[in-house]
mmCIF file of C-alpha atoms and ligand atoms in Angstrom:
data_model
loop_
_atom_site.group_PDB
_atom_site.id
_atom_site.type_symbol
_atom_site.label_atom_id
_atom_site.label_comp_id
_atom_site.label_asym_id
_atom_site.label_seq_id
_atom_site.Cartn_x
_atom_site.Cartn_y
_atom_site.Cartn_z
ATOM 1 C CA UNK A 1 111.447 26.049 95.400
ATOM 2 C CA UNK A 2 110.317 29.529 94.612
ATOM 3 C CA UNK A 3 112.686 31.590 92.155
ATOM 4 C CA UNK A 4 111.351 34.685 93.015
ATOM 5 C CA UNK A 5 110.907 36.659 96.337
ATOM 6 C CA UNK A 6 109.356 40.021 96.325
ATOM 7 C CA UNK A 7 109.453 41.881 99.810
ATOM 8 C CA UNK A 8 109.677 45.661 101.290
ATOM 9 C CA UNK A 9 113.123 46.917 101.751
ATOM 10 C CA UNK A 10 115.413 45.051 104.563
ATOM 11 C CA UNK A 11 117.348 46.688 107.393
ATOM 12 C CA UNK A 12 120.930 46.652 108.021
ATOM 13 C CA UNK A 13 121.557 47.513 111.365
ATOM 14 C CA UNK A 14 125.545 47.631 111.061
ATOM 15 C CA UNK A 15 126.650 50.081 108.508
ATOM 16 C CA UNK A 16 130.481 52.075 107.805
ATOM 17 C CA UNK A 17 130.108 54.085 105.264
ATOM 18 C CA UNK A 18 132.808 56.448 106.132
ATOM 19 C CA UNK A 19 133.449 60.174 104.911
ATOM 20 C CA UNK A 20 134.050 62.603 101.873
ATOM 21 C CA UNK A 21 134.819 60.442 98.793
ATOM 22 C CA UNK A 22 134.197 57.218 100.109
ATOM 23 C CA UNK A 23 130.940 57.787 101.967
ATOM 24 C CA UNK A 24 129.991 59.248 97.704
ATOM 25 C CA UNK A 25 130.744 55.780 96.415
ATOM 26 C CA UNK A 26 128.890 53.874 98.778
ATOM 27 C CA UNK A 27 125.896 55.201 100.345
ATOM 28 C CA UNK A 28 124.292 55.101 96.863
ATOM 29 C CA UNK A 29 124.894 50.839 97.005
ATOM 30 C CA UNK A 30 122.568 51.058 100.387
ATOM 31 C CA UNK A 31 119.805 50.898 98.267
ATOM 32 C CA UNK A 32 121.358 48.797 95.422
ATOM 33 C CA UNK A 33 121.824 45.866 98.268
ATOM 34 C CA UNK A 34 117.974 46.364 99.044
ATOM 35 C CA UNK A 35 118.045 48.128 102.157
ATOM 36 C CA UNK A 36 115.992 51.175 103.357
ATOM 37 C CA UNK A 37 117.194 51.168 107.201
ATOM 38 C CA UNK A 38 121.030 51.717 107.560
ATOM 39 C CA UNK A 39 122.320 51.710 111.028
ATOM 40 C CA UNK A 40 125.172 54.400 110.835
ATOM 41 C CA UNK A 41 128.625 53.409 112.748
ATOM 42 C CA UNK A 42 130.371 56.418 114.058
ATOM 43 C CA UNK A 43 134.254 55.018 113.698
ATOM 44 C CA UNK A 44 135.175 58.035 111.728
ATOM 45 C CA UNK A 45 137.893 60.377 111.627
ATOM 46 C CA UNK A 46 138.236 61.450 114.266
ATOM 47 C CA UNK A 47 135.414 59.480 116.223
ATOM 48 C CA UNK A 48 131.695 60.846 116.286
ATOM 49 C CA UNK A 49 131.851 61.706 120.060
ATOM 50 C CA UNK A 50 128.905 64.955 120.147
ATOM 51 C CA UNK A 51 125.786 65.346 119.123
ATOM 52 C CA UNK A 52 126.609 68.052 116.382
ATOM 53 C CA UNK A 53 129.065 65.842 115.208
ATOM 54 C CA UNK A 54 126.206 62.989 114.411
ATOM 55 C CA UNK A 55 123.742 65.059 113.058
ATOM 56 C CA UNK A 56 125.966 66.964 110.762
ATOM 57 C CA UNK A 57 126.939 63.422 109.554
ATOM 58 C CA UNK A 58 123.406 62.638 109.191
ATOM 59 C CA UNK A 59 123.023 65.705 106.860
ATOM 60 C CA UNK A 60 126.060 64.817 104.669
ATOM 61 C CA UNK A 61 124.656 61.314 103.926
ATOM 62 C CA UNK A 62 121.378 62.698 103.110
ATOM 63 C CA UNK A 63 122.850 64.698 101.050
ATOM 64 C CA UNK A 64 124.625 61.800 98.996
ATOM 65 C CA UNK A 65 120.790 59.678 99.268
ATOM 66 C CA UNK A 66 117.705 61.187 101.020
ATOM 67 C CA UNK A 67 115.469 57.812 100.661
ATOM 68 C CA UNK A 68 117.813 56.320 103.198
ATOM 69 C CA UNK A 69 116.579 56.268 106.814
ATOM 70 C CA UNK A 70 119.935 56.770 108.629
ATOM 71 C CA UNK A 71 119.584 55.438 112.527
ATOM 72 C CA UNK A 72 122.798 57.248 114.540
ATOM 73 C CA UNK A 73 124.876 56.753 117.031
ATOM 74 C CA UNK A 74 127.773 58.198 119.239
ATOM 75 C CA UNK A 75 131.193 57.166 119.775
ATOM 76 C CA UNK A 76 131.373 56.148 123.344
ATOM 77 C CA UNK A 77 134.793 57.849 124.625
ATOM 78 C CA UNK A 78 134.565 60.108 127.807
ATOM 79 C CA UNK A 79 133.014 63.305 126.410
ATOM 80 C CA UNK A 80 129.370 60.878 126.278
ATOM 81 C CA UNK A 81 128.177 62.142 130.016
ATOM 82 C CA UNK A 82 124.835 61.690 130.983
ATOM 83 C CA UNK A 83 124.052 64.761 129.768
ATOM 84 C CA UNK A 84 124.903 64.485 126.513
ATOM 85 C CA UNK A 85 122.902 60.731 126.419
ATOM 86 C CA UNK A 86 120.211 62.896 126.833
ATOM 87 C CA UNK A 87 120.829 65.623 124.312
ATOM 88 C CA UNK A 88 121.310 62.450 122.086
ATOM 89 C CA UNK A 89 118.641 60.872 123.021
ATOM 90 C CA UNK A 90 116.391 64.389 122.749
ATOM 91 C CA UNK A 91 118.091 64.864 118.742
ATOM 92 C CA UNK A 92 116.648 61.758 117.597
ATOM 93 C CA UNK A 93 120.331 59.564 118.127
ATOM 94 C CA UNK A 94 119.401 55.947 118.537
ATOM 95 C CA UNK A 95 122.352 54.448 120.090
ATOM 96 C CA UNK A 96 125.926 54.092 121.517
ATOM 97 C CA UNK A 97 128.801 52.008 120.052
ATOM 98 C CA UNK A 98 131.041 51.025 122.325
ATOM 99 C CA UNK A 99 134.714 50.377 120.648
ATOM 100 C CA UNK A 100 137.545 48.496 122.946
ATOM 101 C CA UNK A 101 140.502 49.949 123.006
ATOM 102 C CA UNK A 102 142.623 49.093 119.652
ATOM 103 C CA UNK A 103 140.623 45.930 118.856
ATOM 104 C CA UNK A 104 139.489 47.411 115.257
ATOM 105 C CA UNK A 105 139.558 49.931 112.852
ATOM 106 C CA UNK A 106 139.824 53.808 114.116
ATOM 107 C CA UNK A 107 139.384 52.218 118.019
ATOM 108 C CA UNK A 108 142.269 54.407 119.252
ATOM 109 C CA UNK A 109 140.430 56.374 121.253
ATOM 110 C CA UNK A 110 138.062 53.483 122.827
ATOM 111 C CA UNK A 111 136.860 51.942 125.815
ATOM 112 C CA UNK A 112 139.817 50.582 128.677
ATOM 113 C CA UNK A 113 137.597 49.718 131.305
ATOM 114 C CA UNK A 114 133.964 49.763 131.522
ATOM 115 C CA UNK A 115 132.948 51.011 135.106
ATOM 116 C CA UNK A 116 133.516 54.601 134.000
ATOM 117 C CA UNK A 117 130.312 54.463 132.189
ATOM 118 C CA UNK A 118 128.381 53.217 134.291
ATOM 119 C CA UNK A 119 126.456 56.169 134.810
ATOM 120 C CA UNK A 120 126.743 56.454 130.898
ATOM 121 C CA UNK A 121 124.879 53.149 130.767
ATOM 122 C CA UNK A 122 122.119 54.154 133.315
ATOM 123 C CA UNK A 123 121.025 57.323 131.603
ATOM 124 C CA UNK A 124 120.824 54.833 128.245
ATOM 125 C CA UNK A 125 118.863 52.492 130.386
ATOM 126 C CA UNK A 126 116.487 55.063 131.314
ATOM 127 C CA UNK A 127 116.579 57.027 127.706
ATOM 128 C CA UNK A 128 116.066 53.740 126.249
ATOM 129 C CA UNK A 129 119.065 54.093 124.249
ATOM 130 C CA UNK A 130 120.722 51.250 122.477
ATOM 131 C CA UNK A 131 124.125 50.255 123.630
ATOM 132 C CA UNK A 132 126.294 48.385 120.963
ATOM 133 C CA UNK A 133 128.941 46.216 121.926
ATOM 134 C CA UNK A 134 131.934 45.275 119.871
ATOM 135 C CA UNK A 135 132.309 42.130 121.561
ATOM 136 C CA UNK A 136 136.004 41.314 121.894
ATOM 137 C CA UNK A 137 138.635 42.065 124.163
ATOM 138 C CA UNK A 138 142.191 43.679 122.762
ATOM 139 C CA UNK A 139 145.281 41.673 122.803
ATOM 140 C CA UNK A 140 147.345 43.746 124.897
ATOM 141 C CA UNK A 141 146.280 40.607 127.463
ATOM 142 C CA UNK A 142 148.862 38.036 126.639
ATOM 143 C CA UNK A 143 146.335 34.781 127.017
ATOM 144 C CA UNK A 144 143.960 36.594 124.176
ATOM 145 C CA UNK A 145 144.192 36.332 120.849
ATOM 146 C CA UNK A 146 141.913 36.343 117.689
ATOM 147 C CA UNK A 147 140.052 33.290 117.984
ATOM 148 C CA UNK A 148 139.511 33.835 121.316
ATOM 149 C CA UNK A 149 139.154 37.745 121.834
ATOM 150 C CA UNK A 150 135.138 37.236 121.457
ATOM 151 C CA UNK A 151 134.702 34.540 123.715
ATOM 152 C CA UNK A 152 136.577 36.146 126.439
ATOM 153 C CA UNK A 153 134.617 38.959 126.222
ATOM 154 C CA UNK A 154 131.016 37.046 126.974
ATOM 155 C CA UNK A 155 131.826 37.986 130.577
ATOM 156 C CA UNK A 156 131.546 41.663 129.968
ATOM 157 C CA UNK A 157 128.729 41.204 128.325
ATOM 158 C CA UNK A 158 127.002 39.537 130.943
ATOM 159 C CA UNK A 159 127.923 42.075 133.951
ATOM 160 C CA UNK A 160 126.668 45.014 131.872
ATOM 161 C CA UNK A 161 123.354 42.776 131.415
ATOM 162 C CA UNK A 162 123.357 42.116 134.815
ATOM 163 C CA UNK A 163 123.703 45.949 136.364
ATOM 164 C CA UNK A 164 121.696 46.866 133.374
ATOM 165 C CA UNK A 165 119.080 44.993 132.846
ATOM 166 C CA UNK A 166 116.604 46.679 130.820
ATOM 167 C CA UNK A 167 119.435 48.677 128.864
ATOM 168 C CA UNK A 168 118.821 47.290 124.824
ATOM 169 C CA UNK A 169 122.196 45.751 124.259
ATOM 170 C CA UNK A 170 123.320 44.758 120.575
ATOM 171 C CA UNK A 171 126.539 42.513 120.447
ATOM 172 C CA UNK A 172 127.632 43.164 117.021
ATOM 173 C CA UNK A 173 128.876 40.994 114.622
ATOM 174 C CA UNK A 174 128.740 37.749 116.708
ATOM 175 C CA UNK A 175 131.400 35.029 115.192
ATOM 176 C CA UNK A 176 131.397 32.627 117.768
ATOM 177 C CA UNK A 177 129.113 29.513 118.971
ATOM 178 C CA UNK A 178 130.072 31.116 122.595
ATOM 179 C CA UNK A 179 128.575 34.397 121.621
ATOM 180 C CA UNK A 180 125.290 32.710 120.203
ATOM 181 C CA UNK A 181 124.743 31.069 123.419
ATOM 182 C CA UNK A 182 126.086 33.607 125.793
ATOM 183 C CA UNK A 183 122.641 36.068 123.476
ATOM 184 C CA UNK A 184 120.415 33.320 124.249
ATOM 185 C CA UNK A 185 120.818 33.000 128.004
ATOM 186 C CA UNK A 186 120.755 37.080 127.968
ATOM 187 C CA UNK A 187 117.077 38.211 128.867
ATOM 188 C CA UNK A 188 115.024 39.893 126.052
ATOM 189 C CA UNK A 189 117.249 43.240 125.928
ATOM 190 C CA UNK A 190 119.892 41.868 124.618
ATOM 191 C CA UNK A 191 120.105 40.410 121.307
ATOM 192 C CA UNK A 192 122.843 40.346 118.323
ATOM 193 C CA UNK A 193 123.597 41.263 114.801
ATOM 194 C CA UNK A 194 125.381 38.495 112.634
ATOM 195 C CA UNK A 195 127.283 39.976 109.255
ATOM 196 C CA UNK A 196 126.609 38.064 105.743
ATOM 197 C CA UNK A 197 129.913 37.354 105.554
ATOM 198 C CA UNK A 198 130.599 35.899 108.571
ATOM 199 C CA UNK A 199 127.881 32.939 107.420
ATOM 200 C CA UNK A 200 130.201 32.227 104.708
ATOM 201 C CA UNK A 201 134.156 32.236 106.186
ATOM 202 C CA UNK A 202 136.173 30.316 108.134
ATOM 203 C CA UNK A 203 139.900 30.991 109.597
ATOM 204 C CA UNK A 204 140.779 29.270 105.876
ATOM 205 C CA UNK A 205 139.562 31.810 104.221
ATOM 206 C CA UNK A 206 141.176 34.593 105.722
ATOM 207 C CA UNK A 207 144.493 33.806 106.747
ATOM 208 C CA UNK A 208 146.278 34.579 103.497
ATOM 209 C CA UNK A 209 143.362 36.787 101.920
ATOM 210 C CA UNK A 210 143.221 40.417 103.786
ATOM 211 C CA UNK A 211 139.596 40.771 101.610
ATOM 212 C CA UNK A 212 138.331 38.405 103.806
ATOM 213 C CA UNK A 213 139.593 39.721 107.042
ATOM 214 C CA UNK A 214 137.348 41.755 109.066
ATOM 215 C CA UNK A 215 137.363 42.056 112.761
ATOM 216 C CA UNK A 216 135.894 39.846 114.856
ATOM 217 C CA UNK A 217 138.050 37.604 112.370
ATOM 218 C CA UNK A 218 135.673 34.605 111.210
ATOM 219 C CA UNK A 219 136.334 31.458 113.407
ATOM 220 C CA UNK A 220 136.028 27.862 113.182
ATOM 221 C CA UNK A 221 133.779 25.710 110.652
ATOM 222 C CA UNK A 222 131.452 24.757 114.055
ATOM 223 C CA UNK A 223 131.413 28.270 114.770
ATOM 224 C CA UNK A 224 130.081 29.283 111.017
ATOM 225 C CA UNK A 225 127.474 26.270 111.877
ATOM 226 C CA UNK A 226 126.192 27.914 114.728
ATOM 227 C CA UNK A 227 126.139 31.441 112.985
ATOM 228 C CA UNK A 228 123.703 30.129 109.839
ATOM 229 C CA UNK A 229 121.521 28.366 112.694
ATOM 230 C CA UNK A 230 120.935 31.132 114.782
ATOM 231 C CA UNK A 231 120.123 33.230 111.677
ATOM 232 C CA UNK A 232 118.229 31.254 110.092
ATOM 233 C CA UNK A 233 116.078 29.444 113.464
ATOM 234 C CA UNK A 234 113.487 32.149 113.428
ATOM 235 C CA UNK A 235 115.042 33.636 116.999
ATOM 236 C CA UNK A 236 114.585 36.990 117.077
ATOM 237 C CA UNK A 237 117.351 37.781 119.167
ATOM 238 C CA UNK A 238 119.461 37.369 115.792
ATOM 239 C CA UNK A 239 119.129 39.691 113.226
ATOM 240 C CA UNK A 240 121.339 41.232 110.212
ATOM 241 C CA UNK A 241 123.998 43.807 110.585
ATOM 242 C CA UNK A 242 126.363 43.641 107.404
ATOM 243 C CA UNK A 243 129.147 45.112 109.321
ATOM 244 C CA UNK A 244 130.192 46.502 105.511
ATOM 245 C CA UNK A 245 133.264 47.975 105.969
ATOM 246 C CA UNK A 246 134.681 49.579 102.975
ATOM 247 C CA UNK A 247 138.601 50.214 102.492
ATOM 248 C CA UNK A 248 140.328 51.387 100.036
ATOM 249 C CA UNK A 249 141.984 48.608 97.813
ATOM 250 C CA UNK A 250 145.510 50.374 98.773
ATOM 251 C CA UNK A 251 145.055 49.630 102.858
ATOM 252 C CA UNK A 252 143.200 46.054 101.830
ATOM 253 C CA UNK A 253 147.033 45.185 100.170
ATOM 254 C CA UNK A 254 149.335 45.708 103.128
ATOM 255 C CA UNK A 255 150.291 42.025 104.049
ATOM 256 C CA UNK A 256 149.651 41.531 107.556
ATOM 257 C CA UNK A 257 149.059 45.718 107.983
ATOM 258 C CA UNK A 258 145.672 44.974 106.540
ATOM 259 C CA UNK A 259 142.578 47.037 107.287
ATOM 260 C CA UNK A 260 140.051 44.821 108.873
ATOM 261 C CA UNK A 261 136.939 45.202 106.717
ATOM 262 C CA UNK A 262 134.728 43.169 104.479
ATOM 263 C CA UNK A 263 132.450 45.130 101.992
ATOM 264 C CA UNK A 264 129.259 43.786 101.272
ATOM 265 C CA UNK A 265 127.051 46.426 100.987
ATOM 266 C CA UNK A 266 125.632 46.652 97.325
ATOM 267 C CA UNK A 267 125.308 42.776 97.080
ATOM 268 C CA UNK A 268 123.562 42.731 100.812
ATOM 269 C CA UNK A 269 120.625 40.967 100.259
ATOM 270 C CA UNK A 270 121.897 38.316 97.549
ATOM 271 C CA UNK A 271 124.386 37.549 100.077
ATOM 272 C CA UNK A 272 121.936 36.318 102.564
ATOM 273 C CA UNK A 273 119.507 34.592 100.101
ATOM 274 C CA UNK A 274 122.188 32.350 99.042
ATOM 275 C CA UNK A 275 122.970 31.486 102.591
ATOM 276 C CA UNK A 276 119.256 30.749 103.585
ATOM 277 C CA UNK A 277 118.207 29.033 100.436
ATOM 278 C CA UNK A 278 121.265 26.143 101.088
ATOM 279 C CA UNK A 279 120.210 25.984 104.417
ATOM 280 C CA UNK A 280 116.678 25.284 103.061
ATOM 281 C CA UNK A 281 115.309 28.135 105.030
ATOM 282 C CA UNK A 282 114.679 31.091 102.368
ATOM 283 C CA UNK A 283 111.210 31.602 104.619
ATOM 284 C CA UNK A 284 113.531 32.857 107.480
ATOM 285 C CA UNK A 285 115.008 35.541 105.395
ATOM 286 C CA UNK A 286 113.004 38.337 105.765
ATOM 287 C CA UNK A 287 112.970 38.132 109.525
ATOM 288 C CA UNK A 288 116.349 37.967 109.631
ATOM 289 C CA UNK A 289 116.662 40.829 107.403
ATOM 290 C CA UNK A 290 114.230 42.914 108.136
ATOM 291 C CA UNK A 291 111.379 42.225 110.778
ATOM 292 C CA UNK A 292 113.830 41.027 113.821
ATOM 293 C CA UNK A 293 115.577 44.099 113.854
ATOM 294 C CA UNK A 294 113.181 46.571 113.091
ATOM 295 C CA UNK A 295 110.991 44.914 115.827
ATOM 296 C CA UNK A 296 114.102 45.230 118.493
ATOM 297 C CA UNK A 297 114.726 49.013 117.009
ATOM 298 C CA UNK A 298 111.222 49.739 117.196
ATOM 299 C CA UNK A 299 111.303 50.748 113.580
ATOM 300 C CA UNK A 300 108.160 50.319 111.269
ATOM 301 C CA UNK A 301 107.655 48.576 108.308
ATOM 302 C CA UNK A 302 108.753 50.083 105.427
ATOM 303 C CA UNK A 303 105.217 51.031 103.657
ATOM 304 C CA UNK A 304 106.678 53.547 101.118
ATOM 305 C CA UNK A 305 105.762 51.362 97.923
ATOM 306 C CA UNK A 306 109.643 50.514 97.364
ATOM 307 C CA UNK A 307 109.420 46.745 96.896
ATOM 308 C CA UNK A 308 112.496 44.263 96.615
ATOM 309 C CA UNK A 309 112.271 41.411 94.721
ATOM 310 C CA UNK A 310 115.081 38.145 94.824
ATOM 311 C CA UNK A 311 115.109 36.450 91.188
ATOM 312 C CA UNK A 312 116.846 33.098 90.833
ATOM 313 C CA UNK A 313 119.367 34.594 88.400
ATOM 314 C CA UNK A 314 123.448 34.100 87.773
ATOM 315 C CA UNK A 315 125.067 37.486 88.910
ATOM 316 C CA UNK A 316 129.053 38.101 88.860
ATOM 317 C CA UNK A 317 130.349 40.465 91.861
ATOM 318 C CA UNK A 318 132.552 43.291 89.987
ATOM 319 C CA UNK A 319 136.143 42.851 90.854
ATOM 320 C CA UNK A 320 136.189 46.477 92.220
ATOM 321 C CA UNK A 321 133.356 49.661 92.563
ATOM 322 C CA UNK A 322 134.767 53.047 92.534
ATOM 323 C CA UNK A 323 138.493 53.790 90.956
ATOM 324 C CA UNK A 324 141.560 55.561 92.264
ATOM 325 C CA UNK A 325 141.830 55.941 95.843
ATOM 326 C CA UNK A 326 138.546 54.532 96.680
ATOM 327 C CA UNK A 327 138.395 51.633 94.697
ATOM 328 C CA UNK A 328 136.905 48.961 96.973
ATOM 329 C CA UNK A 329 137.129 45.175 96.233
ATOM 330 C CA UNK A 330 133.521 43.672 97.222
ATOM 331 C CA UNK A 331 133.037 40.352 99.175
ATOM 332 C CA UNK A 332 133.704 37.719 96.765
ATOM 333 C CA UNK A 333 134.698 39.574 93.631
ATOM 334 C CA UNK A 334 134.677 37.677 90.574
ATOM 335 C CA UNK A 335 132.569 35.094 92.061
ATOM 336 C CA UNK A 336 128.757 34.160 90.734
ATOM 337 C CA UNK A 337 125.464 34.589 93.326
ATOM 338 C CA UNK A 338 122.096 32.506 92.336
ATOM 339 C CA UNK A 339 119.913 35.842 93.287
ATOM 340 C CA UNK A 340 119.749 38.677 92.082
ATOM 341 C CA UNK A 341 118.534 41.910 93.695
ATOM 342 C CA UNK A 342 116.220 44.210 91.494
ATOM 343 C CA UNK A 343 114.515 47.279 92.930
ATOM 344 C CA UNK A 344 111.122 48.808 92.248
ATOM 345 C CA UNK A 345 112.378 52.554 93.662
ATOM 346 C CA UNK A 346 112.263 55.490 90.799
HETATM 347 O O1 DOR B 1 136.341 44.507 110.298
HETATM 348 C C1 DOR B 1 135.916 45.515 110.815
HETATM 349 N N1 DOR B 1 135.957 46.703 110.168
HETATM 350 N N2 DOR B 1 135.428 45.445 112.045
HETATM 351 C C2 DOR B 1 135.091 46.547 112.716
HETATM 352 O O2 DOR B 1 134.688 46.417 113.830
HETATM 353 C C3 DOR B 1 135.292 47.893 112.127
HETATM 354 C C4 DOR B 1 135.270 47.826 110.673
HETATM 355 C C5 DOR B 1 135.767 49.105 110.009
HETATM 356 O O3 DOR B 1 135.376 50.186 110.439
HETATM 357 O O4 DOR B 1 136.523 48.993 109.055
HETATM 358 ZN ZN1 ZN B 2 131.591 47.590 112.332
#
């Protein structure tokens, strides 16, 4: 087996990388994890919900690390008319994430019921405009809870495919063997992003370890099956979005106040190659990584010269990055990886 994998720079098409302080400490470990295409969530403080509001975002990250190419998107809430879809769309804003209502992190102010937007969802469709789903209904419903707030969800999913049909539709972060099959009876539009962390946990591994707990929460073992075989089958419906969430370490210790969030951003791409090399597949990694997304994103190959290469090497993940109030506790801290990321850029 090879112990050494040199490609161009992967894409991450599910990225937090917050504000002020925070958005200092990690937008520089975009690179580090060997990406070059960063798909930029808008679940700030408040929410990204106009157009000046993304691009002066936009402008603060490049500030932080200009090499990046930042993809945008918009909050949906109310204020995104049809109008402003095509303001965004005119700006260079690639997509929409659409939040339920109180199912995550900073989701106050999301969706309650989806009809509203239907007009919303037309002017994307026609804009070709990328809609991103967070894929799980809120709990306010007695009969849902976490293992099941994803499944019950597939419905939605479906209707919006249905009215829609040639909208793009992302559902992010897909836990679930129902959300891998709901994708792959979906018509070409509609594909998913699957996180690297979500091909390692289980239920066991979060219930009693808020690092581990992210939202959609990580399921059963035969849903973690179907995760690594969809990402690693060569189906380019499935395609990596890290879904690194950074918190500090202070909101990560709060018992069952937790922030759901799992930050895997500087170790990205040794994540995944330990993943695909157990399931025998290292071949499939650079679709997953890189080529299935870029090709649904319509983004080119990354030709600038920056090569990534994978050595077969021991690695410890730090225990923390950053200190004082945004010290972060990576995925896995303390633990060894088999690959090693090293990166060609100046
Ligand atoms: O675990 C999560 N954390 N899931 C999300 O959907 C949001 C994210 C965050 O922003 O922290
Ligand atoms: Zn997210």
């Amino acid at each position: 087996m090879s112990s050494e994998i040199t490609i161009p720079p992967i894409a991450d098409f599910h990225v937090h990388v917050r504000d002020g302080d925070m958005m200092r400490l990690v937008v520089p470990t975009i690179r580090q994890g060997g990406v070059s295409v960063a798909y930029i969530m808008p679940n700030l403080v408040p929410p990204l919900t106009t157009v000046d509001d993304v691009l002066n975002y936009k402008e603060r990250l490049k500030d932080v690390d200009p090499e990046v190419n930042y993809l945008m998107t918009l909050y949906l809430s109310p204020a995104i008319t049809p109008p402003v879809i095509r303001a965004a769309k005119k700006a260079g804003i690639t997509g929409v994430k659409c939040y339920p209502h109180g199912v995550t992190t900073n989701s106050d102010h999301g969706v309650q019921s989806y009809e509203p937007f239907y007009p919303t969802f037309a002017a994307m469709e026609e804009e070709d405009m990328v809609l991103n789903l967070h894929g799980e209904c809120p709990s306010r419903d007695p009969d849902i809870h976490l293992l099941n707030a994803e499944e019950s969800f597939l419905p939605t999913l479906f209707d919006i495919h249905k009215r829609f049909p040639k909208l793009r539709i992302v559902l992010e972060h897909c836990t679930s063997k129902a959300a891998v099959e709901a994708v792959l009876k979906c018509g070409d539009s509609v594909a998913a992003t699957i996180t690297a962390h979500h091909l390692y946990l289980t239920l066991d591994n979060w219930a009693g370890n808020s690092h581990n707990f992210c939202k959609p929460v990580a399921k059963l073992p035969s849903d973690r099956q179907a995760l690594i075989e969809a990402a690693t089958s060569g189906n380019k419906k499935f395609f990596f979005g890290s879904d690194s969430a950074p918190h500090p370490l202070s909101a990560k210790e709060k018992g069952r106040n937790a922030a759901a969030g799992v930050y895997t951003q500087s170790h990205a791409l040794a994540y995944l190659a330990e993943i695909f090399e157990k399931a025998g597949k290292l071949e499939k990694l650079e679709d997953f990584a890189s080529k299935f997304g870029r090709t649904f994103y319509r983004i080119p190959e990354d030709r600038s010269g920056w090569l990534v290469t994978l050595k077969k090497e021991q690695s410890v993940v730090p225990m923390t990055i950053g200190e004082g109030v945004t010290t972060v506790v990576p995925f896995l801290a303390g633990e060894t990886l088999h690959w090693k990321i090293y990166n060609n850029f100046a």
